[in-house]
mmCIF file of C-alpha atoms in Angstrom:
data_model
loop_
_atom_site.group_PDB
_atom_site.id
_atom_site.type_symbol
_atom_site.label_atom_id
_atom_site.label_comp_id
_atom_site.label_asym_id
_atom_site.label_seq_id
_atom_site.Cartn_x
_atom_site.Cartn_y
_atom_site.Cartn_z
ATOM 1 C CA MET A 9 22.559 5.380 -4.219
ATOM 2 C CA ASP A 10 19.131 6.718 -2.928
ATOM 3 C CA GLU A 11 17.092 4.764 -0.222
ATOM 4 C CA SER A 12 14.659 3.121 -2.704
ATOM 5 C CA ASN A 13 17.803 1.854 -4.700
ATOM 6 C CA LYS A 14 19.299 0.326 -1.468
ATOM 7 C CA THR A 15 15.844 -1.131 -0.680
ATOM 8 C CA VAL A 16 15.702 -3.062 -4.235
ATOM 9 C CA THR A 17 19.307 -4.015 -3.861
ATOM 10 C CA ARG A 18 18.775 -5.702 -0.447
ATOM 11 C CA ILE A 19 15.629 -7.417 -1.399
ATOM 12 C CA VAL A 20 17.131 -8.856 -4.663
ATOM 13 C CA GLY A 21 20.595 -9.475 -3.293
ATOM 14 C CA GLY A 22 19.175 -11.305 -0.225
ATOM 15 C CA GLY A 23 17.343 -13.726 -2.668
ATOM 16 C CA HIS A 24 13.834 -12.541 -1.586
ATOM 17 C CA ALA A 25 13.008 -11.509 -5.105
ATOM 18 C CA THR A 26 13.270 -14.572 -7.705
ATOM 19 C CA TRP A 27 12.362 -15.543 -11.073
ATOM 20 C CA LYS A 28 11.699 -19.003 -12.159
ATOM 21 C CA ASP A 29 9.991 -20.537 -15.239
ATOM 22 C CA GLY A 30 8.642 -17.197 -16.317
ATOM 23 C CA GLU A 31 7.238 -16.396 -12.656
ATOM 24 C CA PHE A 32 8.239 -13.531 -10.483
ATOM 25 C CA PHE A 33 8.234 -14.064 -6.619
ATOM 26 C CA VAL A 34 8.635 -11.619 -3.811
ATOM 27 C CA TRP A 35 9.279 -13.358 -0.474
ATOM 28 C CA ASN A 36 7.785 -16.461 -2.166
ATOM 29 C CA ILE A 37 4.532 -14.689 -3.161
ATOM 30 C CA PRO A 38 3.747 -14.634 -6.850
ATOM 31 C CA GLY A 39 3.965 -11.218 -8.488
ATOM 32 C CA MET A 40 3.557 -9.423 -11.653
ATOM 33 C CA ASN A 41 5.139 -6.423 -13.208
ATOM 34 C CA LEU A 42 3.152 -4.082 -15.489
ATOM 35 C CA PRO A 43 4.389 -0.978 -17.216
ATOM 36 C CA MET A 44 2.953 1.943 -15.191
ATOM 37 C CA TYR A 45 1.073 3.482 -18.279
ATOM 38 C CA THR A 46 -0.665 0.107 -18.685
ATOM 39 C CA TYR A 47 -1.654 0.029 -15.043
ATOM 40 C CA ILE A 48 -2.884 3.621 -15.284
ATOM 41 C CA GLU A 49 -4.747 2.896 -18.438
ATOM 42 C CA ILE A 50 -6.531 -0.027 -16.789
ATOM 43 C CA ILE A 51 -7.587 1.990 -13.770
ATOM 44 C CA GLU A 52 -8.848 4.943 -15.728
ATOM 45 C CA LEU A 53 -10.834 2.609 -18.000
ATOM 46 C CA LEU A 54 -12.404 1.017 -14.996
ATOM 47 C CA ARG A 55 -13.129 4.247 -13.320
ATOM 48 C CA LYS A 56 -15.546 5.047 -16.297
ATOM 49 C CA GLU A 57 -17.458 1.895 -15.743
ATOM 50 C CA CYS A 58 -17.271 1.637 -12.064
ATOM 51 C CA PRO A 59 -17.497 4.788 -9.786
ATOM 52 C CA LYS A 60 -16.457 2.716 -6.807
ATOM 53 C CA ILE A 61 -13.172 1.762 -8.156
ATOM 54 C CA ASP A 62 -11.292 3.830 -5.412
ATOM 55 C CA GLN A 63 -13.087 1.929 -2.754
ATOM 56 C CA ILE A 64 -12.180 -1.247 -4.536
ATOM 57 C CA LEU A 65 -8.548 -0.412 -4.766
ATOM 58 C CA TYR A 66 -8.531 0.741 -1.162
ATOM 59 C CA ALA A 67 -10.019 -2.384 0.095
ATOM 60 C CA VAL A 68 -7.651 -4.681 -1.964
ATOM 61 C CA GLY A 69 -4.705 -2.726 -0.695
ATOM 62 C CA GLU A 70 -5.973 -2.930 3.012
ATOM 63 C CA LYS A 71 -6.724 -6.740 2.812
ATOM 64 C CA GLN A 72 -3.624 -7.738 1.123
ATOM 65 C CA SER A 73 -1.175 -5.701 3.441
ATOM 66 C CA VAL A 74 -2.714 -7.257 6.562
ATOM 67 C CA LEU A 75 -2.177 -10.628 5.238
ATOM 68 C CA ALA A 76 1.183 -9.627 3.946
ATOM 69 C CA ALA A 77 2.297 -8.321 7.507
ATOM 70 C CA ASP A 78 1.144 -11.713 8.893
ATOM 71 C CA TYR A 79 2.924 -13.697 6.275
ATOM 72 C CA MET A 80 6.242 -11.828 7.107
ATOM 73 C CA LYS A 81 5.706 -12.530 10.788
ATOM 74 C CA ASN A 82 4.815 -16.142 10.494
ATOM 75 C CA LYS A 83 6.862 -17.191 7.540
ATOM 76 C CA PHE A 84 10.230 -15.420 8.384
ATOM 77 C CA GLY A 85 9.881 -14.676 12.002
ATOM 78 C CA ILE A 86 9.547 -10.915 11.844
ATOM 79 C CA LYS A 87 8.170 -9.950 15.247
ATOM 80 C CA ARG A 88 8.996 -6.528 15.869
ATOM 81 C CA ALA A 89 6.017 -3.975 14.653
ATOM 82 C CA ALA A 90 8.583 -1.645 12.956
ATOM 83 C CA ASP A 91 10.167 -4.522 11.086
ATOM 84 C CA GLN A 92 6.912 -5.825 9.859
ATOM 85 C CA ILE A 93 5.755 -2.415 8.648
ATOM 86 C CA ASN A 94 8.991 -1.946 6.886
ATOM 87 C CA SER A 95 8.982 -5.313 5.201
ATOM 88 C CA VAL A 96 5.612 -4.460 3.673
ATOM 89 C CA LEU A 97 6.677 -1.004 2.646
ATOM 90 C CA GLN A 98 9.719 -2.408 1.199
ATOM 91 C CA GLN A 99 7.795 -4.477 -1.091
ATOM 92 C CA THR A 100 5.775 -1.534 -2.378
ATOM 93 C CA ALA A 101 9.110 0.152 -3.341
ATOM 94 C CA LEU A 102 10.289 -2.909 -5.117
ATOM 95 C CA LEU A 103 7.076 -2.986 -7.221
ATOM 96 C CA GLY A 104 7.361 0.541 -8.221
ATOM 97 C CA PHE A 105 4.928 2.609 -5.859
ATOM 98 C CA GLY A 106 7.388 4.932 -4.718
ATOM 99 C CA GLU A 107 9.426 5.205 -1.336
ATOM 100 C CA LEU A 108 7.277 5.864 1.665
ATOM 101 C CA LYS A 109 8.967 7.962 4.426
ATOM 102 C CA CYS A 110 7.558 7.863 7.839
ATOM 103 C CA VAL A 111 7.176 11.216 9.342
ATOM 104 C CA LYS A 112 5.417 10.117 12.556
ATOM 105 C CA CYS A 113 4.313 6.880 14.019
ATOM 106 C CA ASN A 114 2.677 6.221 17.286
ATOM 107 C CA LEU A 115 1.343 2.500 17.329
ATOM 108 C CA GLU A 116 -0.020 2.905 20.644
ATOM 109 C CA GLU A 117 -2.327 5.774 19.673
ATOM 110 C CA GLY A 118 -2.879 4.287 16.117
ATOM 111 C CA VAL A 119 -1.637 7.396 14.351
ATOM 112 C CA ALA A 120 0.986 7.614 11.659
ATOM 113 C CA LEU A 121 2.044 10.144 8.956
ATOM 114 C CA TYR A 122 3.759 9.012 5.666
ATOM 115 C CA LYS A 123 5.260 11.036 2.952
ATOM 116 C CA ASN A 124 5.800 9.668 -0.745
ATOM 117 C CA GLU A 125 7.776 12.388 -2.532
ATOM 118 C CA LYS A 126 7.749 10.634 -5.970
ATOM 119 C CA SER A 127 4.623 8.458 -6.088
ATOM 120 C CA PRO A 128 5.046 7.071 -9.645
ATOM 121 C CA PHE A 129 1.479 6.250 -10.113
ATOM 122 C CA ALA A 130 0.288 9.862 -9.226
ATOM 123 C CA LYS A 131 3.009 11.462 -11.267
ATOM 124 C CA TYR A 132 2.382 9.449 -14.364
ATOM 125 C CA LEU A 133 -1.362 9.482 -14.094
ATOM 126 C CA ARG A 134 -1.029 13.373 -13.995
ATOM 127 C CA GLN A 135 1.220 13.272 -16.996
ATOM 128 C CA MET A 136 -1.250 11.156 -18.894
ATOM 129 C CA TYR A 137 -4.676 12.834 -17.890
ATOM 130 C CA GLY A 138 -3.754 16.114 -16.416
ATOM 131 C CA LEU A 139 -4.379 17.555 -12.897
ATOM 132 C CA THR A 140 -7.085 15.600 -10.811
ATOM 133 C CA ALA A 141 -9.541 17.109 -8.555
ATOM 134 C CA THR A 142 -9.001 14.563 -5.852
ATOM 135 C CA ALA A 143 -6.101 12.196 -4.506
ATOM 136 C CA VAL A 144 -5.506 9.156 -6.505
ATOM 137 C CA ASP A 145 -3.421 6.643 -4.323
ATOM 138 C CA ALA A 146 -6.361 4.762 -2.927
ATOM 139 C CA TYR A 147 -4.464 1.265 -3.379
ATOM 140 C CA LEU A 148 -1.513 2.740 -1.496
ATOM 141 C CA SER A 149 -3.767 4.341 1.142
ATOM 142 C CA GLY A 150 -5.345 0.809 1.720
ATOM 143 C CA ILE A 151 -1.807 -0.644 2.149
ATOM 144 C CA LEU A 152 -0.819 1.835 4.679
ATOM 145 C CA ALA A 153 -4.083 1.421 6.645
ATOM 146 C CA GLY A 154 -3.858 -2.462 6.439
ATOM 147 C CA THR A 155 -0.313 -2.529 7.439
ATOM 148 C CA LEU A 156 -0.814 -0.502 10.653
ATOM 149 C CA GLN A 157 -3.891 -2.453 11.398
ATOM 150 C CA ALA A 158 -2.145 -5.694 11.308
ATOM 151 C CA VAL A 159 0.697 -4.633 13.922
ATOM 152 C CA THR A 160 -1.714 -2.653 16.187
ATOM 153 C CA GLY A 161 -4.834 -4.618 16.181
ATOM 154 C CA LYS A 162 -6.767 -1.534 15.919
ATOM 155 C CA VAL A 163 -9.440 -0.387 13.254
ATOM 156 C CA LEU A 164 -7.657 2.387 11.309
ATOM 157 C CA VAL A 165 -8.165 4.508 8.273
ATOM 158 C CA CYS A 166 -5.773 6.234 5.894
ATOM 159 C CA ILE A 167 -6.458 9.645 4.343
ATOM 160 C CA GLU A 168 -4.419 10.976 1.465
ATOM 161 C CA THR A 169 -4.344 14.728 2.147
ATOM 162 C CA LYS A 170 -1.714 15.733 -0.561
ATOM 163 C CA CYS A 171 -1.255 14.106 -3.802
ATOM 164 C CA ILE A 172 1.119 14.859 -6.708
ATOM 165 C CA ALA A 173 -1.778 14.132 -9.238
ATOM 166 C CA LYS A 174 -3.584 17.155 -7.769
ATOM 167 C CA GLY A 175 -0.616 19.471 -8.155
ATOM 168 C CA ASP A 176 1.029 19.051 -4.801
ATOM 169 C CA ASN A 177 4.801 18.496 -4.448
ATOM 170 C CA TYR A 178 4.390 15.258 -2.943
ATOM 171 C CA CYS A 179 1.709 12.725 -1.601
ATOM 172 C CA PHE A 180 0.829 12.770 2.244
ATOM 173 C CA PHE A 181 -0.831 10.030 4.084
ATOM 174 C CA GLU A 182 -2.385 10.252 7.579
ATOM 175 C CA ILE A 183 -3.367 6.991 9.328
ATOM 176 C CA LYS A 184 -5.720 7.384 12.228
ATOM 177 C CA GLN A 185 -8.564 5.984 14.222
ATOM 178 C CA PRO A 186 -12.046 6.580 12.733
ATOM 179 C CA LYS A 187 -13.112 8.746 15.609
ATOM 180 C CA ASP A 188 -10.461 11.219 14.762
ATOM 181 C CA LEU A 189 -11.525 11.931 11.111
ATOM 182 C CA ARG A 190 -12.417 15.579 10.514
ATOM 183 C CA ASP A 191 -15.479 16.839 9.006
ATOM 184 C CA GLY A 192 -15.482 16.399 5.200
ATOM 185 C CA GLU A 193 -12.713 13.721 5.260
ATOM 186 C CA ALA A 194 -13.644 10.858 3.235
ATOM 187 C CA HIS A 195 -12.276 7.369 3.348
ATOM 188 C CA TYR A 196 -13.041 4.028 1.721
ATOM 189 C CA SER A 197 -12.825 1.498 4.638
ATOM 190 C CA LYS A 198 -15.789 -0.480 5.664
ATOM 191 C CA LEU A 199 -14.160 -0.485 9.174
ATOM 192 C CA LEU A 200 -13.737 -4.247 9.129
ATOM 193 C CA GLY A 201 -10.672 -4.198 11.317
ATOM 194 C CA PRO A 202 -7.822 -6.598 11.055
ATOM 195 C CA GLU A 203 -9.467 -9.638 12.472
ATOM 196 C CA LYS A 204 -12.476 -9.658 10.036
ATOM 197 C CA ILE A 205 -10.000 -8.925 7.263
ATOM 198 C CA ARG A 206 -7.952 -12.021 8.134
ATOM 199 C CA GLY A 207 -11.162 -14.086 8.166
ATOM 200 C CA LEU A 208 -12.241 -12.798 4.762
ATOM 201 C CA GLY A 209 -8.777 -13.531 3.472
ATOM 202 C CA LYS A 210 -8.248 -17.047 4.496
ATOM 203 C CA GLU A 211 -9.383 -18.831 1.505
ATOM 204 C CA LYS A 212 -9.337 -16.035 -1.136
ATOM 205 C CA SER A 213 -5.632 -14.647 -1.161
ATOM 206 C CA MET A 214 -2.526 -15.821 -2.726
ATOM 207 C CA ILE A 215 -0.670 -14.401 0.436
ATOM 208 C CA SER A 216 -2.809 -16.618 2.697
ATOM 209 C CA SER A 217 -2.149 -19.676 0.215
ATOM 210 C CA ALA A 218 1.719 -19.075 0.585
ATOM 211 C CA ASN A 219 1.416 -18.701 4.345
ATOM 212 C CA GLN A 220 -0.054 -22.264 4.758
#
């Protein structure tokens, strides 16, 4: 059994993923399962109408993962930074965004490297639309940035430097402080930081509502 299967087994077997009256919950947070092709179709149709779709996806992932890390800490007493990070990343695996492997993580410096060898979104988007010119995992990049921001308190950004959709063998993500961005490196964050994100999310997030 590979690591992602073990993750799903732990979450479902531990009662953290539940179904009731046609609703799906992960750690008591409402969820929804969509066929990957449907999700990709939605994103690509939106991309034609909204050039800033990647910025939006990044911002959503960033905001929700800050709040998700807080939720795991407050609701379930998960206090160790590594455990908070893992709890959020386990949920991304359960929802079908692939298994993120930590290559490096220095929370004190606000630096981390993650590798996603199978990234279903990037893989099937490439299958449907062909090779892309740029990396496509903006939502997942936002999740990584937000999760690390939540546990460090630092303003961080995430850059996807390799992507399966571009023809690379895997997707690779670099989390760093804004001052360490290299020339030509684009990112989608407005550099709000975790505290501003928490303020924005108090009344507009299902995660915040579940955390009351």
